[in-house]
CSV table of C-alpha atoms in Angstrom, one decimal:
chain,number,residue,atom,x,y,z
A,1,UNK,CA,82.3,154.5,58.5
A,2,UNK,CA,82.9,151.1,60.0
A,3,UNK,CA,82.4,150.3,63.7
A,4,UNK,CA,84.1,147.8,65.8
A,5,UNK,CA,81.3,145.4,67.4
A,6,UNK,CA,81.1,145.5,70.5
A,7,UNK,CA,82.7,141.9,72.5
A,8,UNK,CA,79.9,140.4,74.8
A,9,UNK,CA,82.0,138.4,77.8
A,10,UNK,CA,81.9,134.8,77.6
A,11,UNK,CA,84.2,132.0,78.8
A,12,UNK,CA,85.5,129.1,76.8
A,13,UNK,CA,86.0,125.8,77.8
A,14,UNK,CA,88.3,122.8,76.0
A,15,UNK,CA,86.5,119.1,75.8
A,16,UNK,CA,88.1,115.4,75.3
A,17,UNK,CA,84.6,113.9,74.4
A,18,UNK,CA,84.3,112.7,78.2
A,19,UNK,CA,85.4,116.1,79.9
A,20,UNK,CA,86.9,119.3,80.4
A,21,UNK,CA,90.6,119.5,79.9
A,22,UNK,CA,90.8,123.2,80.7
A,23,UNK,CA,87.8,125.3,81.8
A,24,UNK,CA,88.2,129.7,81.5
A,25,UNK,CA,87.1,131.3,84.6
A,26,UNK,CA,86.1,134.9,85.5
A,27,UNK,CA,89.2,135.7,87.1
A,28,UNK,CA,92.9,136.6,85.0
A,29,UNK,CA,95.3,135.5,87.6
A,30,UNK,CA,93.3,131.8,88.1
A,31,UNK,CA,93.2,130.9,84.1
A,32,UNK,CA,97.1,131.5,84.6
A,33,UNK,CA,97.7,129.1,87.3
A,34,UNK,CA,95.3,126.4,85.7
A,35,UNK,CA,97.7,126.9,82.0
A,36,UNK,CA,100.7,126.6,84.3
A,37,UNK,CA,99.5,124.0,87.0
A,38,UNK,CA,98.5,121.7,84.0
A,39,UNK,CA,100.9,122.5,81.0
A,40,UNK,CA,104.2,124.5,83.0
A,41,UNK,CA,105.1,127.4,80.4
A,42,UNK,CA,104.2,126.0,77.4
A,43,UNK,CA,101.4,128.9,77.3
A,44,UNK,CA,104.2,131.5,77.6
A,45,UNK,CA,106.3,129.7,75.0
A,46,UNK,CA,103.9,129.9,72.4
A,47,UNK,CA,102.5,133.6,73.2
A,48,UNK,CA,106.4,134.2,72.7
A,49,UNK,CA,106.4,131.9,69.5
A,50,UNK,CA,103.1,133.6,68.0
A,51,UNK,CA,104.4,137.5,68.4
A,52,UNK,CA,107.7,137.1,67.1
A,53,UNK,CA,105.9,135.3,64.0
A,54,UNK,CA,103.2,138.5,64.2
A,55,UNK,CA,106.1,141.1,64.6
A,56,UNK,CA,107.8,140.2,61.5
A,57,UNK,CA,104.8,139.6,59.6
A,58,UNK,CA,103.4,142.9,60.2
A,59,UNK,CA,106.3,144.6,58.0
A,60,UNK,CA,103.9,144.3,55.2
A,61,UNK,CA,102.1,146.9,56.6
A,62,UNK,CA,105.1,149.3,56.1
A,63,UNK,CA,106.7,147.7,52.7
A,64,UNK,CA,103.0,148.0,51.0
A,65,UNK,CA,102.9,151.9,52.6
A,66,UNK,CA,105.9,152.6,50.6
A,67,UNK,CA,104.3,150.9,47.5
A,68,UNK,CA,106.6,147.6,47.3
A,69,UNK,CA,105.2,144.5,46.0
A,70,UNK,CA,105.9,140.8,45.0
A,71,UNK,CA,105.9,138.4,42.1
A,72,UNK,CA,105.3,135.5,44.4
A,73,UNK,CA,104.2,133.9,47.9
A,74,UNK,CA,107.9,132.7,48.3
A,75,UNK,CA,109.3,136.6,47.7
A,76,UNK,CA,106.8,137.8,49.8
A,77,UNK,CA,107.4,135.5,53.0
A,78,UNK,CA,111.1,135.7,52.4
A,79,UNK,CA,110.9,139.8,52.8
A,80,UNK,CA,109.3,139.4,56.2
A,81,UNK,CA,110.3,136.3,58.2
A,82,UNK,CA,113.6,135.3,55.2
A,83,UNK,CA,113.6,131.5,54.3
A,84,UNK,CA,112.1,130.7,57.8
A,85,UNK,CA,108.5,132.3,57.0
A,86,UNK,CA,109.2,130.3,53.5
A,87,UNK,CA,110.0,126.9,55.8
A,88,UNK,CA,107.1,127.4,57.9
A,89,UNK,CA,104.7,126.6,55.1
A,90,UNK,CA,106.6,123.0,54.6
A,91,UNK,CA,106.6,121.7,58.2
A,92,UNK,CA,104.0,121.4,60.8
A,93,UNK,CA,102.7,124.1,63.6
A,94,UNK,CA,103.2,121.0,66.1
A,95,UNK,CA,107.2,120.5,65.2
A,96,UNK,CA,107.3,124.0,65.2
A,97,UNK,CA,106.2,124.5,68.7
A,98,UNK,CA,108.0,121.3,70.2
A,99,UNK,CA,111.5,123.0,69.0
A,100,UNK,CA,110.8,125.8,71.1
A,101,UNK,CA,109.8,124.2,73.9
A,102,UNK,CA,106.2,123.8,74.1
A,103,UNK,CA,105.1,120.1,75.7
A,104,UNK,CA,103.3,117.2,73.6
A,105,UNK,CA,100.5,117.8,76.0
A,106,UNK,CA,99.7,121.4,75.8
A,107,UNK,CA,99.7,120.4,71.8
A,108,UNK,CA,97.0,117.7,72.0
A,109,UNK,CA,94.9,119.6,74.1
A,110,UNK,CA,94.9,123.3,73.3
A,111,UNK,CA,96.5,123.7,69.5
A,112,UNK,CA,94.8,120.9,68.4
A,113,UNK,CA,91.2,122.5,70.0
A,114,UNK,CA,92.0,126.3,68.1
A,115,UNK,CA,93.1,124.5,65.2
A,116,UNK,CA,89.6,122.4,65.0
A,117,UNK,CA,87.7,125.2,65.8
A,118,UNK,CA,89.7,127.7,62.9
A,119,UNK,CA,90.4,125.2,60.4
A,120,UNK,CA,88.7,121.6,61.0
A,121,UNK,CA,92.2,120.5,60.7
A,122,UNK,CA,94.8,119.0,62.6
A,123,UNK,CA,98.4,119.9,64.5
A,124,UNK,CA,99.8,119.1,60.6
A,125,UNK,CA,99.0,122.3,59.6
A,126,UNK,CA,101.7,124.2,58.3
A,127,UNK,CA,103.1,126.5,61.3
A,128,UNK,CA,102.6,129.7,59.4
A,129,UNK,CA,98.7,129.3,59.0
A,130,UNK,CA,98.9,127.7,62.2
A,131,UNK,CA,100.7,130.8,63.8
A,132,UNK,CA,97.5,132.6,62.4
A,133,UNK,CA,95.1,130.8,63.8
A,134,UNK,CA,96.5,130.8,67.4
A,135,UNK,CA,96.9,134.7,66.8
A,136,UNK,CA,93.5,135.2,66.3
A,137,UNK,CA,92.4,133.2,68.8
A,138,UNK,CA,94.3,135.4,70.9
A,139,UNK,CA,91.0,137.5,71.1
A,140,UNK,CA,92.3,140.4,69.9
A,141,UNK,CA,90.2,140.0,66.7
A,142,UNK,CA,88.5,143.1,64.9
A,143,UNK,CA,84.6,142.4,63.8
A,144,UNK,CA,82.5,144.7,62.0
A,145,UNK,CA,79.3,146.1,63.7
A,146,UNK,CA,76.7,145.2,61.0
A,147,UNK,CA,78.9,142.0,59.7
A,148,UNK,CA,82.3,141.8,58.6
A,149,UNK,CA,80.2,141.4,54.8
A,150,UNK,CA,80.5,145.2,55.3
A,151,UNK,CA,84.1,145.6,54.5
A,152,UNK,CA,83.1,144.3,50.9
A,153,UNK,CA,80.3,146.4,50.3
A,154,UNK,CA,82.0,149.2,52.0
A,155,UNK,CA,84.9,148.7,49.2
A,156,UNK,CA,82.6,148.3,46.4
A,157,UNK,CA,81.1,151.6,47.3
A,158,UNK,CA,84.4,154.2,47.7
A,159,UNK,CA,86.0,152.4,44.9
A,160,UNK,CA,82.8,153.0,42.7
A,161,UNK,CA,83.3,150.0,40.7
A,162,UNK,CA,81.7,148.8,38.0
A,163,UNK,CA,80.4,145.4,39.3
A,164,UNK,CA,79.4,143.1,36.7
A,165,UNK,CA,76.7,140.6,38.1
A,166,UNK,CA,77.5,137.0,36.1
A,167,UNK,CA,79.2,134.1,36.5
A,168,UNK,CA,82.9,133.9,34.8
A,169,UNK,CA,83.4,131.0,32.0
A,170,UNK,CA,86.7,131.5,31.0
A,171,UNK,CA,89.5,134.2,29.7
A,172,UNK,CA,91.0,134.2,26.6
A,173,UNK,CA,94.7,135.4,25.5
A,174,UNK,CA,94.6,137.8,22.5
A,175,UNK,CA,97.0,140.8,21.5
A,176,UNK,CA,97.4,144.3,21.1
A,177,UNK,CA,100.4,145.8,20.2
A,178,UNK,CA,102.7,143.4,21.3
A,179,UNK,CA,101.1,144.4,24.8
A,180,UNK,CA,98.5,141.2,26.6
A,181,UNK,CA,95.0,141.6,26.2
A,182,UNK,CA,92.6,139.3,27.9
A,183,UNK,CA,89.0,138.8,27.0
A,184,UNK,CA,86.9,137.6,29.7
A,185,UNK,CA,83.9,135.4,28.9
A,186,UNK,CA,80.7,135.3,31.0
A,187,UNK,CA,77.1,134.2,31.9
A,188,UNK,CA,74.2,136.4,33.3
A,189,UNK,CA,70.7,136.1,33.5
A,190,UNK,CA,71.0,138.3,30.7
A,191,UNK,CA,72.4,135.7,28.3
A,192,UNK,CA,76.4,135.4,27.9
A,193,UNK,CA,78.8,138.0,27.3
A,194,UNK,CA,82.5,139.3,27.2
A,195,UNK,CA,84.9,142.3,27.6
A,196,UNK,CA,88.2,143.0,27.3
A,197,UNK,CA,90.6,144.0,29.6
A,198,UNK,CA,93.9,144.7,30.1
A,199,UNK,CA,94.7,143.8,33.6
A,200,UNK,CA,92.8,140.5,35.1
A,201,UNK,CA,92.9,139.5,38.9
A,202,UNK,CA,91.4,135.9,39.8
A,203,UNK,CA,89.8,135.6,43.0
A,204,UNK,CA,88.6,132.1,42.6
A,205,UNK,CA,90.6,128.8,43.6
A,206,UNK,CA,92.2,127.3,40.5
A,207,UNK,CA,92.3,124.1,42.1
A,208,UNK,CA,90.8,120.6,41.0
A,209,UNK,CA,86.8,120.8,41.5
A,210,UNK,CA,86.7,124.0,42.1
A,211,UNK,CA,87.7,126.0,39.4
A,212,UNK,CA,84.4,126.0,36.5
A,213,UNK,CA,85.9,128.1,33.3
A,214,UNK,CA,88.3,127.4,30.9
A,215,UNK,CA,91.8,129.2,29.6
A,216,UNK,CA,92.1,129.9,25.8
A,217,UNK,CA,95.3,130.8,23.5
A,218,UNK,CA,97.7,130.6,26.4
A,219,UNK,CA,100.6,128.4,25.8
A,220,UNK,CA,101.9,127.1,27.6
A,221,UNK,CA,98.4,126.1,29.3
A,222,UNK,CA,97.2,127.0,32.2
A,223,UNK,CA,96.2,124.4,34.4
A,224,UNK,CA,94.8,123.4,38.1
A,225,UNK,CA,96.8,123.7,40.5
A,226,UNK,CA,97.5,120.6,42.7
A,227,UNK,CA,95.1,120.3,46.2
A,228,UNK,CA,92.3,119.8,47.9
A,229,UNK,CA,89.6,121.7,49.8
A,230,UNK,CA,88.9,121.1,53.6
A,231,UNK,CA,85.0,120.4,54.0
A,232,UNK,CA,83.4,122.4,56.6
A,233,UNK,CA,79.6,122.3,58.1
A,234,UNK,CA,77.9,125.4,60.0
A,235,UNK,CA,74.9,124.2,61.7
A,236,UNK,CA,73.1,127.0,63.7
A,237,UNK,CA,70.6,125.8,65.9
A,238,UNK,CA,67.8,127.4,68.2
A,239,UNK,CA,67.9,125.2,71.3
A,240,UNK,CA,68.0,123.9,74.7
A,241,UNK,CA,71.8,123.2,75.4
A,242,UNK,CA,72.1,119.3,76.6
A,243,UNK,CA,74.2,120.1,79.3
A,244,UNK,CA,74.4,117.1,80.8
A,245,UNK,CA,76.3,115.6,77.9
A,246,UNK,CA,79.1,117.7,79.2
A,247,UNK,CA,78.5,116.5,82.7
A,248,UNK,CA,76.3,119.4,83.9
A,249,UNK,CA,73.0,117.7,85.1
A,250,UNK,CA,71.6,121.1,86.1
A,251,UNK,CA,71.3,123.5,82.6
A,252,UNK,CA,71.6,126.6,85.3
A,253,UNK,CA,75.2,126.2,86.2
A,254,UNK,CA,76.8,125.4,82.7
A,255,UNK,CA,79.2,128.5,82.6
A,256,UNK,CA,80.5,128.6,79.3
A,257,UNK,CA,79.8,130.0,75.8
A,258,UNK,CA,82.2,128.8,73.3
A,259,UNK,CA,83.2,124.7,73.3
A,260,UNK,CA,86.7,123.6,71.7
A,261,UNK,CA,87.5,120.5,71.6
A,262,UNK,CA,90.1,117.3,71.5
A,263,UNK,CA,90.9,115.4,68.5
A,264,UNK,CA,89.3,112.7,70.1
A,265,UNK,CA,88.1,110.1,66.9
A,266,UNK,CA,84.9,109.8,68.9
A,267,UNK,CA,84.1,113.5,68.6
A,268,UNK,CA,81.0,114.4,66.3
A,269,UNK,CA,81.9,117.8,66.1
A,270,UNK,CA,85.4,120.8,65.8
A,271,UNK,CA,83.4,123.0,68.2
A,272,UNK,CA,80.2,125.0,69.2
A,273,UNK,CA,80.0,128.5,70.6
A,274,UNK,CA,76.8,130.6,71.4
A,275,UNK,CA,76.6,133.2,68.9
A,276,UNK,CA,75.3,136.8,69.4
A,277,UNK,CA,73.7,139.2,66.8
A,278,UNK,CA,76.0,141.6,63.9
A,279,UNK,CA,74.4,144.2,65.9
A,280,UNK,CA,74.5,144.5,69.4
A,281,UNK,CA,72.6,146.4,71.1
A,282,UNK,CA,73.6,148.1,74.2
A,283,UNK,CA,71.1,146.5,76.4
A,284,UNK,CA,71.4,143.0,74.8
A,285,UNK,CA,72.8,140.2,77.1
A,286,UNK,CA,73.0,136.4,76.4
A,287,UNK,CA,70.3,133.6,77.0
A,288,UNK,CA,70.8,132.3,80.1
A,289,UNK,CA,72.2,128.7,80.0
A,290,UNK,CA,68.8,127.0,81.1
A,291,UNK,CA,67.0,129.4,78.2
A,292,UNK,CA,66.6,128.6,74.5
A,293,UNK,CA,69.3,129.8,72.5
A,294,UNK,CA,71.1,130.2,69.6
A,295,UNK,CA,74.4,127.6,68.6
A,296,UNK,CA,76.8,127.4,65.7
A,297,UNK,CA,78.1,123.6,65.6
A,298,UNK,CA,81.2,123.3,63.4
A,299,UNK,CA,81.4,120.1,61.9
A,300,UNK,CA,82.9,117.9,58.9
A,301,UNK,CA,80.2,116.3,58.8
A,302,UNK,CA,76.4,117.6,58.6
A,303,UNK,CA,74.6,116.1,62.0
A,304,UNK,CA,72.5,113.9,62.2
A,305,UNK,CA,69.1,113.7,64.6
A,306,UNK,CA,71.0,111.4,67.0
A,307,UNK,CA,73.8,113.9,67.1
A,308,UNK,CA,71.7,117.0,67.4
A,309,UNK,CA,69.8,115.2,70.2
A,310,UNK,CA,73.0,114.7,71.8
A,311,UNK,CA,74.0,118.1,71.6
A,312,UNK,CA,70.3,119.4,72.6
A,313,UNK,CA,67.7,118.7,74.8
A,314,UNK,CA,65.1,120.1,72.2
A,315,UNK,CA,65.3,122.7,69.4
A,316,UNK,CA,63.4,125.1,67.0
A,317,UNK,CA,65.2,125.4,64.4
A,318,UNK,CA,68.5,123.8,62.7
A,319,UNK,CA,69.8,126.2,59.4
A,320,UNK,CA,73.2,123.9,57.8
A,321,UNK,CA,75.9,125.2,55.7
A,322,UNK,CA,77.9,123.3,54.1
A,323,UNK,CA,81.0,124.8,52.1
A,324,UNK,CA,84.6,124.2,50.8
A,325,UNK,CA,86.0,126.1,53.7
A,326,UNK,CA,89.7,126.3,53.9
A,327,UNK,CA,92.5,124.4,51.9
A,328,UNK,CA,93.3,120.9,53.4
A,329,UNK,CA,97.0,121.3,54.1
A,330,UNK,CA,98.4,118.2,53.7
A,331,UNK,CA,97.4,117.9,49.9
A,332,UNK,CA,99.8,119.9,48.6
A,333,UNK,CA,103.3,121.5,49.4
A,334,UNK,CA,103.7,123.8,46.6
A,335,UNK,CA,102.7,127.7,46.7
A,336,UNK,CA,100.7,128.4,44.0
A,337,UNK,CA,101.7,131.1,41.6
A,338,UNK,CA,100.6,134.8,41.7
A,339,UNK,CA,101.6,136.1,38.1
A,340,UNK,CA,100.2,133.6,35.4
A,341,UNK,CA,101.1,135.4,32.7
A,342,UNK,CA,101.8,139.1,31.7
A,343,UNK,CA,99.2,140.9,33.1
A,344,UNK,CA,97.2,138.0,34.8
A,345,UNK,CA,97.0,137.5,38.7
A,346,UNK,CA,96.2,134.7,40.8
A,347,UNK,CA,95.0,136.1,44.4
A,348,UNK,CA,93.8,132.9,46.2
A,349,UNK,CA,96.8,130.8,46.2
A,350,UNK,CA,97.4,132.8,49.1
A,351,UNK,CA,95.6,130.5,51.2
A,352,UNK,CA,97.7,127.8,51.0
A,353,UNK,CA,100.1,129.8,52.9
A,354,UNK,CA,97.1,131.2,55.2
A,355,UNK,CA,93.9,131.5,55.1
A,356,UNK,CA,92.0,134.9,56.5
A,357,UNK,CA,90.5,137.7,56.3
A,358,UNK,CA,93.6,139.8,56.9
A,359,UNK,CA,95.5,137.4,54.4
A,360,UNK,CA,93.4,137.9,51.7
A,361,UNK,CA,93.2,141.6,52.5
A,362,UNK,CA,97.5,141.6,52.4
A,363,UNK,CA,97.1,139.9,48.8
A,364,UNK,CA,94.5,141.9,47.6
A,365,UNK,CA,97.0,145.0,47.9
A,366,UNK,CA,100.0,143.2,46.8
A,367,UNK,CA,98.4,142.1,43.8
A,368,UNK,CA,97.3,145.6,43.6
A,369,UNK,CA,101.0,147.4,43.3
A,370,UNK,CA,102.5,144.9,41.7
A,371,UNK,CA,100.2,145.5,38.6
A,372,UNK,CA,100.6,149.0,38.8
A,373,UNK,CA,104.2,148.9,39.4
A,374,UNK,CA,104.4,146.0,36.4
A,375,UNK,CA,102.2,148.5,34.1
A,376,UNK,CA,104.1,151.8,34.9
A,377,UNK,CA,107.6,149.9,34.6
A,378,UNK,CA,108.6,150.8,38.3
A,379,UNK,CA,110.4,147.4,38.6
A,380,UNK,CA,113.0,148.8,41.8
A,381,UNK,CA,109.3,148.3,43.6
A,382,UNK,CA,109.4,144.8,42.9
A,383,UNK,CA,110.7,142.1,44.9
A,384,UNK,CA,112.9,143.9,46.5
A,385,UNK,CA,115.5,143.0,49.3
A,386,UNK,CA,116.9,144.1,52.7
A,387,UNK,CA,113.7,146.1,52.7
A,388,UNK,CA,113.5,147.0,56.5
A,389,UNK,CA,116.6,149.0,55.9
A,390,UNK,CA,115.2,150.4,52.7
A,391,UNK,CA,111.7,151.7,54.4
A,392,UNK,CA,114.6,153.0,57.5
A,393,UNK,CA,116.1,155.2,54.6
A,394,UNK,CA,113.1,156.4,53.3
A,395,UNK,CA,111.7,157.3,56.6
């Protein structure tokens, strides 16, 4: 019952903190010349780049169709991309790109400004999250009408789960039958509680300051796994764009609705876009430029007045979210586990490998046959190789 949301045009512009470096027009054939006139065919190298990277990663689709699964993030990249996929979550999206022939130049200006935008981060991202980030910025995105919070509700409801409303406070090891039973401990406005299960799935980084429960009877231990989490600030604001700052004295002829920019140490900010409503209606159309509107500011850190007044001339309202967004990439190498124990599963290390919507989504299901295919013994569904030619067969 989900509906795509409807895309309201808007063009996008890349700033260096003193001006444009690359401005979207209304017209195909012109942005074209501008990437070539300014960069050569870097813009062609790295569409080439990012869909053989998407090509390969969308076997998944297939292998989970036919019910195969993996024991880990390693097994699972190696079945798609083999040890390169593996490789390009231990070297940077910028070495990547400059082996295949993409200039320094079209780096510092245009990966760097999707990377801020996507994941406050830098061109030392690991190319395979990088490779998803410049895919989605691609704009061939699905949203949800309604909010993409939908597609969880919208689970929650054809799955008829039971959903348990308290907070997790750790999971203890016991036995039954020489067979793994876990006993999950937890707080509610009710009081505390437990239950016992015999299959677990965490959903929650196990990572230093952000995992809050405890691990009991397992041995060897279970502990947090090394890195760090990158911080991220939302600030959506109901204001008068200061378009002046951006060297547009008159607020009537500032064209664009989405802001990348630079990583210029001067910057304030990753990037600021004008947002539209979950719902669009068909008669809806943006704020004029000139008009009060509304702005989401991405940020490290929250803004200050100064900052705000730089960005806008005057505003309503400012609403700030601040919130461990995405891993920070350089703080750790190692892929984190998926099986902890016999019948415990780690989702979220998939993160350090990528982090999305569609990532999570492609370990939610993994997770998902490898448990049943674990519980029900059908191990030739497990880490299998040469798969293409197995799915071929089957087909």
């Amino acid at each position: 019952g989900l509906k795509h949301r409807r895309e309201v045009a808007g063009k996008s512009a890349i700033f260096s903190g003193e001006h444009f470096v690359l401005e979207e027009t209304d017209w195909y054939l012109l942005n074209l010349f501008r990437l070539w006139w300014h960069y050569g065919i870097s813009f062609l190298r790295l569409q080439m780049w990012v869909e053989e990277v998407m090509e390969k990663f969308m076997r998944i689709y297939k292998y989970q169709a036919h019910g195969y699964a993996f024991s880990s993030l390693e097994e699972l990249l190696r079945s798609l991309g083999g040890e390169a996929f593996v490789n390009m979550t231990q070297r940077s999206v910028a070495e990547s790109l400059l082996e295949v022939g993409v200039t320094q130049r079209f780096v510092d200006d245009v990966i760097a400004a999707v990377l801020r935008s996507s994941y406050g981060q830098s061109v030392l991202v690991p190319a395979f999250a990088g490779a998803m980030s410049l895919a989605g910025a691609q704009g061939s995105t699905w949203a949800v009408e309604g909010g993409n919070k939908l597609v969880c509700s919208g689970l929650l409801k054809v799955t008829k789960a039971n959903v348990i409303s308290a907070r997790v406070t750790g999971i203890s090891l016991h036995s039954s039958e020489g067979r793994a039973l876990y006993q999950v401990h937890y707080e509610s406005t009710e009081g505390q509680g437990s239950a016992f299960y015999d299959l677990v799935v965490l959903t929650t980084p196990l990572h230093p300051s952000r995992s809050n429960f405890t691990f009991e009877n397992f041995d060897p231990p279970i502990a947090d796994f090394p890195g760090a989490f990158q911080p991220s600030v939302t600030s959506v604001v109901h204001g008068y764009l200061n378009s002046s700052y951006f060297g547009f004295p008159d607020p009537k002829l500032f064209p664009f609705t989405s802001i990348l920019t630079t990583d210029t140490p001067d910057l304030f900010f990753h990037a600021m876009d004008n947002i539209c409503p979950v719902n669009i209606s068909a008669a809806f159309r943006r704020k004029q430029p000139q008009e009060a509107a509304v702005w989401r500011v991405l940020s490290q850190q929250p803004l200050d007045k100064h900052q705000l007044k730089t960005l806008f001339r005057s505003y309503y309202s400012v609403q700030v979210t601040e919130w461990q967004a995405y891993p920070r990439y350089d703080a750790a190498k190692a892929l984190p586990p998926i099986v902890l124990h016999q019948n415990l599963f780690y989702l979220s290390g998939v993160e350090w490998v990528a982090s999305s919507m569609e990532m999570t989504a492609v370990a939610a299901k993994n997770v998902a046959l490898l448990a049943y295919n674990r519980w029900h013994q059908e191990l030739e569904k497990i880490d299998q190789k040469d798969l293409m030619h197995k799915v071929k067969t089957e087909l």
